[in-house]
Amino acid sequence: MSNHAHRVEGTERYFQPEIEKMDRSALGALQLERLKKTVEDCYANIPFYQKALDEAGIKPTDIQTLADLTKIPFTTKQDMRDAYPFDLFAVPVDDERVQRLHASSGTTGNATVCGYTQRDIDVWGDTFARAIAQVGGSEHSLLQVAYGYGLFTGGLGAHEGGIRMHSTILPMSSGNTRRQVQMMKDFGVDILACTPSYALLIADTAIEMGYNPAEDFKVSGAILGAEPCSEGMRLEIEEKLGVKMVDIYGLSEVMGPGVSCECRHQSGLHVAEDHFIIEILDPDTLEPLPDGAWGEVVFTTLSKECSPLLRYRTRDISRIIPGDCACGRTLRRMDRITGRTDDMLIIRGVNVFPSQFQEVLASFDELTSYYQIILTSKGPLDHVTLKVETVPEFDFDEIRRIEGLQKRINAELKSNLQVSVEVTVAEPKSIERSEGKAKRVIDLREKGN
Ligand code: DLL
């Protein structure tokens, strides 16, 4: 299965050009064939889906066109939790074909568990290998995987990508940052895979250790995802490490990293449409929205054997970017995730996502990319404190400068987001660094609020 040699065309690299640049009508035919098979499998092997389809009055044979997908009911995170641990598996867990389990732990409720056959793992590896090519990597690359290994899909997903690409893999996992830096330098790593927060911490640590990674290190590409990254943060990472960064998206329930990924044009994330159908849903009416409109992202898997999903509601918010990409890929692009339907804050009636704070803060040279939103309750009202951190060059001892900065941040927030929050300016390095996903929102509100 691993004979998909990557190809260099101009400066654009592809891992599976025959798919990535597939004619749209051929891709549609491929999707339909795979969709029919997936619905059949779900109906035959998963009692949950048999019941759901029966209740909706749908038989697998009713799926005759891609548009028929909308007849199928949604699957929610709660459905997956209720199915804990294996009730949504199409292949029994003790079957020899099931090779691995991953699970995502919500902070509340049961974990969602997914199984992978070897084919599922190979498909996953292929989609991540596309990302390696997209950032300029090849079979000659040395790939440093600094996502956590374990039940989290980041580490092993990137690892499988390295295997499919035939790159050399440095399986660091996250943590031990000085060692990450030392090996990155000494071994001549060219591709880094981790979260954006961790990439920034690695860069800052390298600089603290007296290196200038942008000049002195061989690292040239970074495949970063698992959390939102503002344009300002991207530029900071690219500058400090001297890399091109692509944003990679995915979620454990659907597969892991590689569901979509930017190409080097950084203008949206190409969805692996040969393996997933993407829909954007109006969160109020639950009707699919046209290209260009923002809404909740919904995925149907097309080739998963162990844990197929029909119309899974991710709660992530994005849109399909209309038009073609300069890279030549025909796979449609989704926009960067702006937030999740469940992380929206309502501040005195105004809806805001944490990522919107991040965008506003990025315009301040005095601030680092680190910030925290602290929610407390003051009587019946939510109180929001935004904690930001100054760069080391900022003269923190001068109280008037801090007050001035606070005022300007407040004014920007007010004019961009129409919210007023309490801004606290903190000293350099006082906000906790993250080796995985950064914890941006700290909710200290009383229960029942
Ligand atoms: O975060 C899978 C992953 C690993 C993706 C490594 C990319 C790289 P979960 O832990 O299940 O899986 O979290 C999934 O993280 O629903 C989004 O809300 C968020 N997320 C993932 N990628 C991005 C991204 C992995 N590129 C949840 N930008 C998703 C913004 C992201 N948010």
Tab-separated table of C-alpha atoms and ligand atoms in Angstrom:
chain	number	residue	atom	x	y	z
A	1	MET	CA	0.000	0.000	0.000
A	2	SER	CA	2.905	2.362	0.580
A	3	ASN	CA	3.917	2.932	-3.019
A	4	HIS	CA	2.588	6.485	-3.187
A	5	ALA	CA	5.909	8.151	-3.893
A	6	HIS	CA	5.688	11.888	-3.481
A	7	ARG	CA	6.395	14.000	-6.508
A	8	VAL	CA	7.866	17.448	-6.800
A	9	GLU	CA	6.185	19.686	-9.332
A	10	GLY	CA	7.694	23.104	-9.526
A	11	THR	CA	8.091	24.013	-5.909
A	12	GLU	CA	4.837	22.338	-4.946
A	13	ARG	CA	5.128	18.857	-3.477
A	14	TYR	CA	2.319	16.320	-3.405
A	15	PHE	CA	2.186	12.961	-1.682
A	16	GLN	CA	-0.747	11.536	-3.635
A	17	PRO	CA	-1.134	13.866	-6.632
A	18	GLU	CA	-3.582	11.496	-8.324
A	19	ILE	CA	-5.994	12.172	-5.455
A	20	GLU	CA	-5.004	15.648	-4.331
A	21	LYS	CA	-5.513	17.003	-7.864
A	22	MET	CA	-8.332	14.689	-8.857
A	23	ASP	CA	-10.961	15.918	-11.243
A	24	ARG	CA	-13.960	17.044	-9.139
A	25	SER	CA	-16.480	14.837	-10.885
A	26	ALA	CA	-14.266	11.774	-10.465
A	27	LEU	CA	-13.855	12.706	-6.820
A	28	GLY	CA	-17.640	12.991	-6.478
A	29	ALA	CA	-18.044	9.500	-7.953
A	30	LEU	CA	-15.434	8.139	-5.547
A	31	GLN	CA	-17.170	9.806	-2.616
A	32	LEU	CA	-20.553	8.417	-3.602
A	33	GLU	CA	-19.238	4.878	-3.964
A	34	ARG	CA	-17.561	5.099	-0.560
A	35	LEU	CA	-20.558	6.759	1.059
A	36	LYS	CA	-22.880	3.981	-0.071
A	37	LYS	CA	-20.525	1.382	1.345
A	38	THR	CA	-20.126	3.267	4.625
A	39	VAL	CA	-23.883	3.572	5.136
A	40	GLU	CA	-24.307	-0.130	4.363
A	41	ASP	CA	-21.573	-1.037	6.845
A	42	CYS	CA	-23.048	1.180	9.525
A	43	TYR	CA	-26.513	-0.259	9.010
A	44	ALA	CA	-25.318	-3.862	8.989
A	45	ASN	CA	-22.823	-3.706	11.841
A	46	ILE	CA	-23.777	-0.946	14.269
A	47	PRO	CA	-27.160	-1.277	16.039
A	48	PHE	CA	-27.117	2.447	16.906
A	49	TYR	CA	-27.084	3.359	13.209
A	50	GLN	CA	-29.562	0.695	12.244
A	51	LYS	CA	-32.001	2.152	14.750
A	52	ALA	CA	-31.272	5.762	13.761
A	53	LEU	CA	-31.757	5.041	10.064
A	54	ASP	CA	-34.887	2.984	10.691
A	55	GLU	CA	-36.341	5.806	12.755
A	56	ALA	CA	-35.558	8.274	9.973
A	57	GLY	CA	-37.201	5.904	7.490
A	58	ILE	CA	-33.980	5.491	5.485
A	59	LYS	CA	-32.570	2.320	3.996
A	60	PRO	CA	-28.940	2.206	2.817
A	61	THR	CA	-30.250	1.743	-0.733
A	62	ASP	CA	-31.918	5.176	-0.489
A	63	ILE	CA	-28.493	6.752	-0.793
A	64	GLN	CA	-28.225	7.227	-4.546
A	65	THR	CA	-26.577	10.625	-4.837
A	66	LEU	CA	-24.294	12.705	-2.617
A	67	ALA	CA	-27.241	15.014	-1.936
A	68	ASP	CA	-29.017	12.097	-0.277
A	69	LEU	CA	-26.553	12.442	2.582
A	70	THR	CA	-28.795	15.100	4.121
A	71	LYS	CA	-31.489	12.469	4.721
A	72	ILE	CA	-29.239	10.796	7.279
A	73	PRO	CA	-29.557	11.855	10.939
A	74	PHE	CA	-26.641	13.462	12.765
A	75	THR	CA	-24.298	11.809	15.225
A	76	THR	CA	-23.338	13.894	18.264
A	77	LYS	CA	-20.585	13.767	20.829
A	78	GLN	CA	-23.218	12.647	23.331
A	79	ASP	CA	-24.094	9.681	21.079
A	80	MET	CA	-20.436	8.710	21.143
A	81	ARG	CA	-20.273	9.046	24.907
A	82	ASP	CA	-23.405	6.957	25.312
A	83	ALA	CA	-21.812	4.289	23.123
A	84	TYR	CA	-18.875	3.990	25.540
A	85	PRO	CA	-16.734	2.062	25.066
A	86	PHE	CA	-17.257	0.111	21.828
A	87	ASP	CA	-20.902	0.361	20.776
A	88	LEU	CA	-20.117	2.420	17.688
A	89	PHE	CA	-17.496	-0.010	16.375
A	90	ALA	CA	-18.280	-1.654	13.033
A	91	VAL	CA	-15.585	-4.254	13.714
A	92	PRO	CA	-15.635	-5.969	17.128
A	93	VAL	CA	-12.757	-4.893	19.355
A	94	ASP	CA	-11.455	-8.467	19.701
A	95	ASP	CA	-11.393	-9.002	15.944
A	96	GLU	CA	-7.854	-9.485	14.680
A	97	ARG	CA	-8.287	-6.578	12.279
A	98	VAL	CA	-8.570	-4.028	15.095
A	99	GLN	CA	-5.043	-2.831	15.771
A	100	ARG	CA	-5.314	0.146	18.061
A	101	LEU	CA	-7.588	2.275	20.222
A	102	HIS	CA	-7.504	6.020	20.802
A	103	ALA	CA	-9.740	7.940	23.149
A	104	SER	CA	-10.449	11.562	23.808
A	105	SER	CA	-11.223	12.547	27.344
A	106	GLY	CA	-13.709	15.298	27.708
A	107	THR	CA	-13.540	17.081	31.032
A	108	THR	CA	-17.081	15.875	31.617
A	109	GLY	CA	-18.707	12.559	30.814
A	110	ASN	CA	-17.357	9.376	29.257
A	111	ALA	CA	-14.407	9.391	26.905
A	112	THR	CA	-15.104	8.879	23.218
A	113	VAL	CA	-13.296	5.775	21.996
A	114	CYS	CA	-12.299	4.961	18.422
A	115	GLY	CA	-10.745	1.834	16.969
A	116	TYR	CA	-8.408	1.556	13.993
A	117	THR	CA	-7.769	-1.340	11.638
A	118	GLN	CA	-4.410	-1.399	9.857
A	119	ARG	CA	-6.124	0.141	6.837
A	120	ASP	CA	-7.536	2.935	9.006
A	121	ILE	CA	-4.024	3.600	10.289
A	122	ASP	CA	-2.594	3.595	6.758
A	123	VAL	CA	-5.212	6.069	5.543
A	124	TRP	CA	-4.472	8.272	8.533
A	125	GLY	CA	-0.743	8.087	7.805
A	126	ASP	CA	-1.373	9.025	4.176
A	127	THR	CA	-3.317	12.138	5.116
A	128	PHE	CA	-0.557	13.258	7.493
A	129	ALA	CA	2.073	12.440	4.854
A	130	ARG	CA	0.252	14.888	2.554
A	131	ALA	CA	0.880	17.523	5.231
A	132	ILE	CA	4.585	16.643	5.305
A	133	ALA	CA	4.751	17.187	1.540
A	134	GLN	CA	2.710	20.365	1.823
A	135	VAL	CA	5.326	21.913	4.080
A	136	GLY	CA	8.189	20.822	1.822
A	137	GLY	CA	9.126	17.536	3.495
A	138	SER	CA	10.013	14.264	1.786
A	139	GLU	CA	11.396	10.786	2.407
A	140	HIS	CA	14.717	12.505	3.145
A	141	SER	CA	13.230	14.531	5.985
A	142	LEU	CA	13.913	14.198	9.674
A	143	LEU	CA	10.570	14.670	11.383
A	144	GLN	CA	10.521	15.679	15.040
A	145	VAL	CA	7.212	14.635	16.553
A	146	ALA	CA	6.658	16.768	19.649
A	147	TYR	CA	2.932	16.135	19.940
A	148	GLY	CA	2.124	13.935	22.910
A	149	TYR	CA	2.148	10.191	22.219
A	150	GLY	CA	-0.584	8.166	23.814
A	151	LEU	CA	-4.346	8.143	23.604
A	152	PHE	CA	-4.144	11.681	22.164
A	153	THR	CA	-3.966	11.295	18.396
A	154	GLY	CA	-1.308	13.981	17.785
A	155	GLY	CA	1.854	11.964	18.435
A	156	LEU	CA	0.964	8.691	16.756
A	157	GLY	CA	-0.872	10.433	13.893
A	158	ALA	CA	2.232	12.420	12.968
A	159	HIS	CA	4.311	9.285	13.477
A	160	GLU	CA	2.199	7.311	10.982
A	161	GLY	CA	2.595	10.180	8.531
A	162	GLY	CA	6.363	9.884	8.856
A	163	ILE	CA	6.128	6.144	8.227
A	164	ARG	CA	4.010	6.537	5.085
A	165	MET	CA	6.323	9.273	3.784
A	166	HIS	CA	9.386	7.154	4.626
A	167	SER	CA	10.851	10.093	6.526
A	168	THR	CA	13.129	9.500	9.495
A	169	ILE	CA	11.111	9.956	12.673
A	170	LEU	CA	12.333	11.432	15.930
A	171	PRO	CA	9.562	10.383	18.338
A	172	MET	CA	10.133	12.934	21.106
A	173	SER	CA	6.552	13.256	22.372
A	174	SER	CA	5.953	16.520	24.249
A	175	GLY	CA	7.966	17.786	27.193
A	176	ASN	CA	11.642	18.048	28.070
A	177	THR	CA	11.906	21.180	25.999
A	178	ARG	CA	15.645	21.855	26.281
A	179	ARG	CA	16.311	18.350	25.030
A	180	GLN	CA	13.892	18.941	22.145
A	181	VAL	CA	15.934	22.006	21.210
A	182	GLN	CA	19.282	20.264	21.543
A	183	MET	CA	18.264	17.348	19.345
A	184	MET	CA	16.565	19.583	16.833
A	185	LYS	CA	19.890	21.362	16.433
A	186	ASP	CA	22.323	18.460	16.723
A	187	PHE	CA	20.378	16.052	14.498
A	188	GLY	CA	19.472	18.617	11.851
A	189	VAL	CA	15.686	18.215	12.104
A	190	ASP	CA	13.932	19.819	9.108
A	191	ILE	CA	10.248	19.268	9.970
A	192	LEU	CA	8.651	19.898	13.357
A	193	ALA	CA	5.195	18.643	14.326
A	194	CYS	CA	3.557	19.867	17.562
A	195	THR	CA	0.954	22.339	18.803
A	196	PRO	CA	1.488	26.039	17.974
A	197	SER	CA	1.883	26.815	21.692
A	198	TYR	CA	4.578	24.212	22.016
A	199	ALA	CA	6.371	25.376	18.865
A	200	LEU	CA	6.547	28.841	20.411
A	201	LEU	CA	7.855	27.449	23.685
A	202	ILE	CA	10.500	25.431	21.796
A	203	ALA	CA	11.502	28.588	19.887
A	204	ASP	CA	11.684	30.710	23.039
A	205	THR	CA	13.637	28.007	24.853
A	206	ALA	CA	16.122	27.761	21.976
A	207	ILE	CA	16.634	31.526	22.087
A	208	GLU	CA	17.061	31.390	25.862
A	209	MET	CA	19.690	28.692	25.398
A	210	GLY	CA	21.636	31.171	23.285
A	211	TYR	CA	20.702	29.855	19.836
A	212	ASN	CA	19.198	31.637	16.907
A	213	PRO	CA	17.132	28.800	15.427
A	214	ALA	CA	16.041	30.856	12.423
A	215	GLU	CA	19.693	31.121	11.349
A	216	ASP	CA	21.469	28.210	12.955
A	217	PHE	CA	18.983	25.320	12.729
A	218	LYS	CA	18.042	23.279	9.665
A	219	VAL	CA	14.364	23.257	10.596
A	220	SER	CA	12.344	24.626	7.668
A	221	GLY	CA	8.769	23.371	8.050
A	222	ALA	CA	6.283	23.071	10.891
A	223	ILE	CA	3.019	21.128	10.896
A	224	LEU	CA	1.115	22.650	13.775
A	225	GLY	CA	-2.410	22.074	14.969
A	226	ALA	CA	-4.780	20.749	17.618
A	227	GLU	CA	-5.612	24.284	18.776
A	228	PRO	CA	-6.354	27.669	17.221
A	229	CYS	CA	-3.400	29.773	16.115
A	230	SER	CA	-3.798	33.446	15.247
A	231	GLU	CA	-2.016	34.986	12.279
A	232	GLY	CA	0.184	36.933	14.718
A	233	MET	CA	1.212	33.776	16.502
A	234	ARG	CA	1.922	32.057	13.184
A	235	LEU	CA	4.232	34.898	12.146
A	236	GLU	CA	5.999	34.830	15.494
A	237	ILE	CA	6.638	31.077	15.189
A	238	GLU	CA	7.721	31.373	11.556
A	239	GLU	CA	10.120	34.209	12.358
A	240	LYS	CA	11.624	32.767	15.510
A	241	LEU	CA	12.165	29.272	14.104
A	242	GLY	CA	12.758	30.262	10.485
A	243	VAL	CA	10.055	27.920	9.205
A	244	LYS	CA	7.035	27.775	6.981
A	245	MET	CA	4.098	26.740	9.109
A	246	VAL	CA	1.027	24.858	7.962
A	247	ASP	CA	-2.051	24.564	10.135
A	248	ILE	CA	-3.303	20.987	10.475
A	249	TYR	CA	-6.760	20.088	11.756
A	250	GLY	CA	-8.400	16.949	12.987
A	251	LEU	CA	-10.244	15.401	15.885
A	252	SER	CA	-9.986	12.043	17.603
A	253	GLU	CA	-13.569	11.054	16.864
A	254	VAL	CA	-13.123	11.504	13.124
A	255	MET	CA	-9.521	10.216	12.824
A	256	GLY	CA	-6.897	12.516	14.327
A	257	PRO	CA	-4.622	15.090	12.648
A	258	GLY	CA	-4.888	15.168	8.849
A	259	VAL	CA	-8.619	15.583	8.309
A	260	SER	CA	-7.551	18.860	6.710
A	261	CYS	CA	-4.307	20.764	6.323
A	262	GLU	CA	-3.040	23.965	4.739
A	263	CYS	CA	-0.728	23.883	1.765
A	264	ARG	CA	2.179	26.302	1.531
A	265	HIS	CA	-0.166	29.015	0.233
A	266	GLN	CA	-1.673	29.151	3.742
A	267	SER	CA	-5.067	30.101	2.430
A	268	GLY	CA	-7.332	27.515	3.968
A	269	LEU	CA	-7.052	23.851	4.918
A	270	HIS	CA	-7.521	21.291	2.128
A	271	VAL	CA	-9.939	18.670	3.371
A	272	ALA	CA	-9.033	15.012	2.684
A	273	GLU	CA	-12.278	14.712	0.713
A	274	ASP	CA	-11.428	11.238	-0.534
A	275	HIS	CA	-11.860	10.087	3.077
A	276	PHE	CA	-14.332	12.594	4.527
A	277	ILE	CA	-17.357	14.533	3.366
A	278	ILE	CA	-17.488	17.970	4.938
A	279	GLU	CA	-20.724	19.878	5.479
A	280	ILE	CA	-21.216	23.277	7.091
A	281	LEU	CA	-24.391	23.513	9.090
A	282	ASP	CA	-26.521	26.423	10.185
A	283	PRO	CA	-26.339	25.920	13.959
A	284	ASP	CA	-29.930	27.117	14.420
A	285	THR	CA	-31.814	25.404	11.602
A	286	LEU	CA	-29.339	22.476	11.244
A	287	GLU	CA	-29.632	22.912	7.472
A	288	PRO	CA	-26.462	22.694	5.335
A	289	LEU	CA	-25.070	26.094	4.306
A	290	PRO	CA	-23.623	27.083	0.935
A	291	ASP	CA	-19.871	27.551	0.367
A	292	GLY	CA	-18.583	30.714	1.999
A	293	ALA	CA	-21.033	30.746	4.908
A	294	TRP	CA	-19.795	30.148	8.452
A	295	GLY	CA	-21.339	27.406	10.553
A	296	GLU	CA	-20.761	24.162	12.404
A	297	VAL	CA	-18.495	21.632	10.702
A	298	VAL	CA	-19.970	18.161	10.151
A	299	PHE	CA	-18.019	15.159	8.863
A	300	THR	CA	-19.014	11.819	7.394
A	301	THR	CA	-16.196	9.293	7.142
A	302	LEU	CA	-15.806	7.488	3.814
A	303	SER	CA	-13.156	4.872	4.381
A	304	LYS	CA	-13.016	4.133	8.089
A	305	GLU	CA	-13.455	0.444	8.810
A	306	CYS	CA	-13.562	0.275	12.597
A	307	SER	CA	-15.178	3.550	13.666
A	308	PRO	CA	-17.180	5.004	10.780
A	309	LEU	CA	-19.280	8.088	11.534
A	310	LEU	CA	-22.279	9.491	9.728
A	311	ARG	CA	-22.737	13.268	9.854
A	312	TYR	CA	-20.738	13.838	13.025
A	313	ARG	CA	-21.316	17.291	14.524
A	314	THR	CA	-17.878	18.570	15.557
A	315	ARG	CA	-19.048	21.810	17.222
A	316	ASP	CA	-16.135	23.524	15.444
A	317	ILE	CA	-16.934	26.651	13.480
A	318	SER	CA	-15.575	27.204	9.998
A	319	ARG	CA	-16.654	27.681	6.392
A	320	ILE	CA	-15.793	26.348	2.964
A	321	ILE	CA	-13.569	28.789	1.099
A	322	PRO	CA	-15.035	29.216	-2.385
A	323	GLY	CA	-12.778	29.061	-5.431
A	324	ASP	CA	-9.582	27.305	-6.426
A	325	CYS	CA	-6.261	27.242	-4.640
A	326	ALA	CA	-3.045	28.277	-6.380
A	327	CYS	CA	-1.391	24.986	-5.381
A	328	GLY	CA	-3.352	22.974	-7.931
A	329	ARG	CA	-5.122	20.788	-5.406
A	330	THR	CA	-8.789	20.293	-6.167
A	331	LEU	CA	-9.617	19.254	-2.599
A	332	ARG	CA	-11.790	22.021	-1.191
A	333	ARG	CA	-10.544	24.195	1.626
A	334	MET	CA	-12.086	24.927	4.984
A	335	ASP	CA	-11.157	28.128	6.783
A	336	ARG	CA	-9.270	28.127	10.045
A	337	ILE	CA	-11.405	27.201	13.007
A	338	THR	CA	-12.613	30.398	14.625
A	339	GLY	CA	-14.025	28.705	17.693
A	340	ARG	CA	-16.322	26.013	18.933
A	341	THR	CA	-20.032	26.334	19.462
A	342	ASP	CA	-19.354	25.396	23.084
A	343	ASP	CA	-16.485	27.821	23.821
A	344	MET	CA	-18.417	30.921	22.884
A	345	LEU	CA	-18.501	33.471	25.685
A	346	ILE	CA	-21.438	35.737	26.157
A	347	ILE	CA	-20.170	38.956	27.659
A	348	ARG	CA	-23.053	41.274	28.477
A	349	GLY	CA	-25.014	39.892	25.581
A	350	VAL	CA	-22.171	40.005	23.064
A	351	ASN	CA	-21.018	36.661	21.646
A	352	VAL	CA	-17.248	36.297	21.481
A	353	PHE	CA	-14.833	33.446	20.899
A	354	PRO	CA	-11.462	33.271	22.662
A	355	SER	CA	-9.756	33.288	19.252
A	356	GLN	CA	-11.126	36.781	18.622
A	357	PHE	CA	-9.204	38.077	21.615
A	358	GLN	CA	-6.128	36.420	20.191
A	359	GLU	CA	-6.536	38.266	16.882
A	360	VAL	CA	-6.842	41.646	18.603
A	361	LEU	CA	-3.881	41.051	20.917
A	362	ALA	CA	-1.700	40.070	17.953
A	363	SER	CA	-1.610	43.727	16.843
A	364	PHE	CA	0.287	44.793	19.993
A	365	ASP	CA	4.084	44.613	19.688
A	366	GLU	CA	4.355	45.035	23.453
A	367	LEU	CA	2.591	41.699	24.058
A	368	THR	CA	3.585	38.067	23.659
A	369	SER	CA	1.190	35.527	22.135
A	370	TYR	CA	0.330	34.187	25.561
A	371	TYR	CA	-2.957	35.186	27.133
A	372	GLN	CA	-5.618	33.811	29.430
A	373	ILE	CA	-9.276	34.492	29.840
A	374	ILE	CA	-10.453	34.091	33.405
A	375	LEU	CA	-14.179	33.767	34.019
A	376	THR	CA	-15.611	34.447	37.456
A	377	SER	CA	-19.080	35.269	38.632
A	378	LYS	CA	-19.945	38.552	40.276
A	379	GLY	CA	-23.478	38.048	41.480
A	380	PRO	CA	-25.605	36.951	38.550
A	381	LEU	CA	-23.184	38.400	35.973
A	382	ASP	CA	-20.158	36.798	34.356
A	383	HIS	CA	-16.986	38.701	34.967
A	384	VAL	CA	-14.224	38.374	32.395
A	385	THR	CA	-10.576	39.136	33.064
A	386	LEU	CA	-8.163	39.064	30.166
A	387	LYS	CA	-4.621	38.426	31.302
A	388	VAL	CA	-1.944	39.424	28.825
A	389	GLU	CA	1.827	39.317	29.051
A	390	THR	CA	4.461	41.842	27.966
A	391	VAL	CA	7.567	41.062	25.939
A	392	PRO	CA	10.868	41.206	27.868
A	393	GLU	CA	11.855	44.511	26.151
A	394	PHE	CA	8.829	46.298	27.600
A	395	ASP	CA	9.723	48.464	30.610
A	396	PHE	CA	7.480	46.883	33.171
A	397	ASP	CA	8.517	49.147	36.040
A	398	GLU	CA	6.909	52.217	34.623
A	399	ILE	CA	3.343	52.177	35.904
A	400	ARG	CA	2.142	54.825	33.474
A	401	ARG	CA	3.264	52.778	30.485
A	402	ILE	CA	1.330	49.781	31.793
A	403	GLU	CA	-1.783	51.851	32.318
A	404	GLY	CA	-1.452	53.318	28.843
A	405	LEU	CA	-1.097	49.852	27.346
A	406	GLN	CA	-4.119	48.621	29.275
A	407	LYS	CA	-6.171	51.529	27.947
A	408	ARG	CA	-5.151	50.885	24.354
A	409	ILE	CA	-5.971	47.174	24.641
A	410	ASN	CA	-9.360	48.051	26.088
A	411	ALA	CA	-10.040	50.498	23.291
A	412	GLU	CA	-9.096	47.932	20.612
A	413	LEU	CA	-11.306	45.273	22.202
A	414	LYS	CA	-14.147	47.716	22.438
A	415	SER	CA	-13.920	48.825	18.820
A	416	ASN	CA	-13.262	45.363	17.341
A	417	LEU	CA	-15.362	43.088	19.493
A	418	GLN	CA	-17.749	45.510	21.192
A	419	VAL	CA	-16.876	44.101	24.589
A	420	SER	CA	-15.288	45.589	27.640
A	421	VAL	CA	-13.359	43.269	29.872
A	422	GLU	CA	-10.930	43.799	32.691
A	423	VAL	CA	-7.415	43.700	31.231
A	424	THR	CA	-4.528	42.677	33.474
A	425	VAL	CA	-1.037	43.211	32.128
A	426	ALA	CA	1.345	40.622	33.545
A	427	GLU	CA	5.134	40.436	33.597
A	428	PRO	CA	7.077	38.497	30.969
A	429	LYS	CA	6.893	34.711	31.397
A	430	SER	CA	4.202	34.856	34.054
A	431	ILE	CA	1.561	33.041	32.011
A	432	GLU	CA	1.982	29.307	32.132
A	433	ARG	CA	3.570	27.744	29.022
A	434	SER	CA	2.056	24.692	27.426
A	435	GLU	CA	3.662	21.584	25.989
A	436	GLY	CA	0.368	20.546	24.417
A	437	LYS	CA	-2.838	22.456	23.930
A	438	ALA	CA	-2.716	25.806	25.729
A	439	LYS	CA	-5.351	26.376	28.372
A	440	ARG	CA	-6.649	29.789	27.374
A	441	VAL	CA	-9.897	29.883	29.265
A	442	ILE	CA	-10.018	29.364	33.009
A	443	ASP	CA	-13.558	29.052	34.209
A	444	LEU	CA	-13.910	29.835	37.904
A	445	ARG	CA	-17.623	30.569	37.755
A	446	GLU	CA	-19.808	29.143	40.469
A	447	LYS	CA	-21.645	26.004	39.442
A	448	GLY	CA	-25.117	26.465	38.074
A	449	ASN	CA	-24.112	29.729	36.502
B	1	DLL	O1	-6.512	17.732	18.550
B	1	DLL	C1	-6.224	16.070	16.826
B	1	DLL	C2	-5.054	16.801	16.307
B	1	DLL	C3	-3.795	16.493	16.749
B	1	DLL	C4	-5.223	17.792	15.343
B	1	DLL	C5	-2.685	17.153	16.238
B	1	DLL	C6	-4.140	18.454	14.814
B	1	DLL	C7	-2.880	18.132	15.262
B	1	DLL	P1	-8.761	16.234	19.814
B	1	DLL	O2	-7.865	16.242	20.989
B	1	DLL	O3	-9.878	15.282	19.753
B	1	DLL	O4	-7.930	15.947	18.508
B	1	DLL	O5	-9.311	17.703	19.670
B	1	DLL	C8	-10.086	18.067	18.561
B	1	DLL	O6	-9.263	20.348	18.685
B	1	DLL	O7	-12.521	19.662	17.461
B	1	DLL	C9	-10.881	21.478	17.418
B	1	DLL	O8	-11.751	22.140	18.327
B	1	DLL	C10	-9.475	21.544	17.955
B	1	DLL	N1	-8.512	21.617	16.844
B	1	DLL	C11	-7.852	20.602	16.254
B	1	DLL	N2	-7.057	21.069	15.265
B	1	DLL	C12	-7.241	22.415	15.227
B	1	DLL	C13	-6.715	23.477	14.435
B	1	DLL	C14	-6.859	16.685	18.033
B	1	DLL	N3	-5.817	23.266	13.475
B	1	DLL	C15	-10.438	19.529	18.627
B	1	DLL	N4	-7.162	24.731	14.692
B	1	DLL	C16	-11.168	19.995	17.401
B	1	DLL	C17	-8.061	24.965	15.663
B	1	DLL	C18	-8.173	22.756	16.231
B	1	DLL	N5	-8.585	24.026	16.441
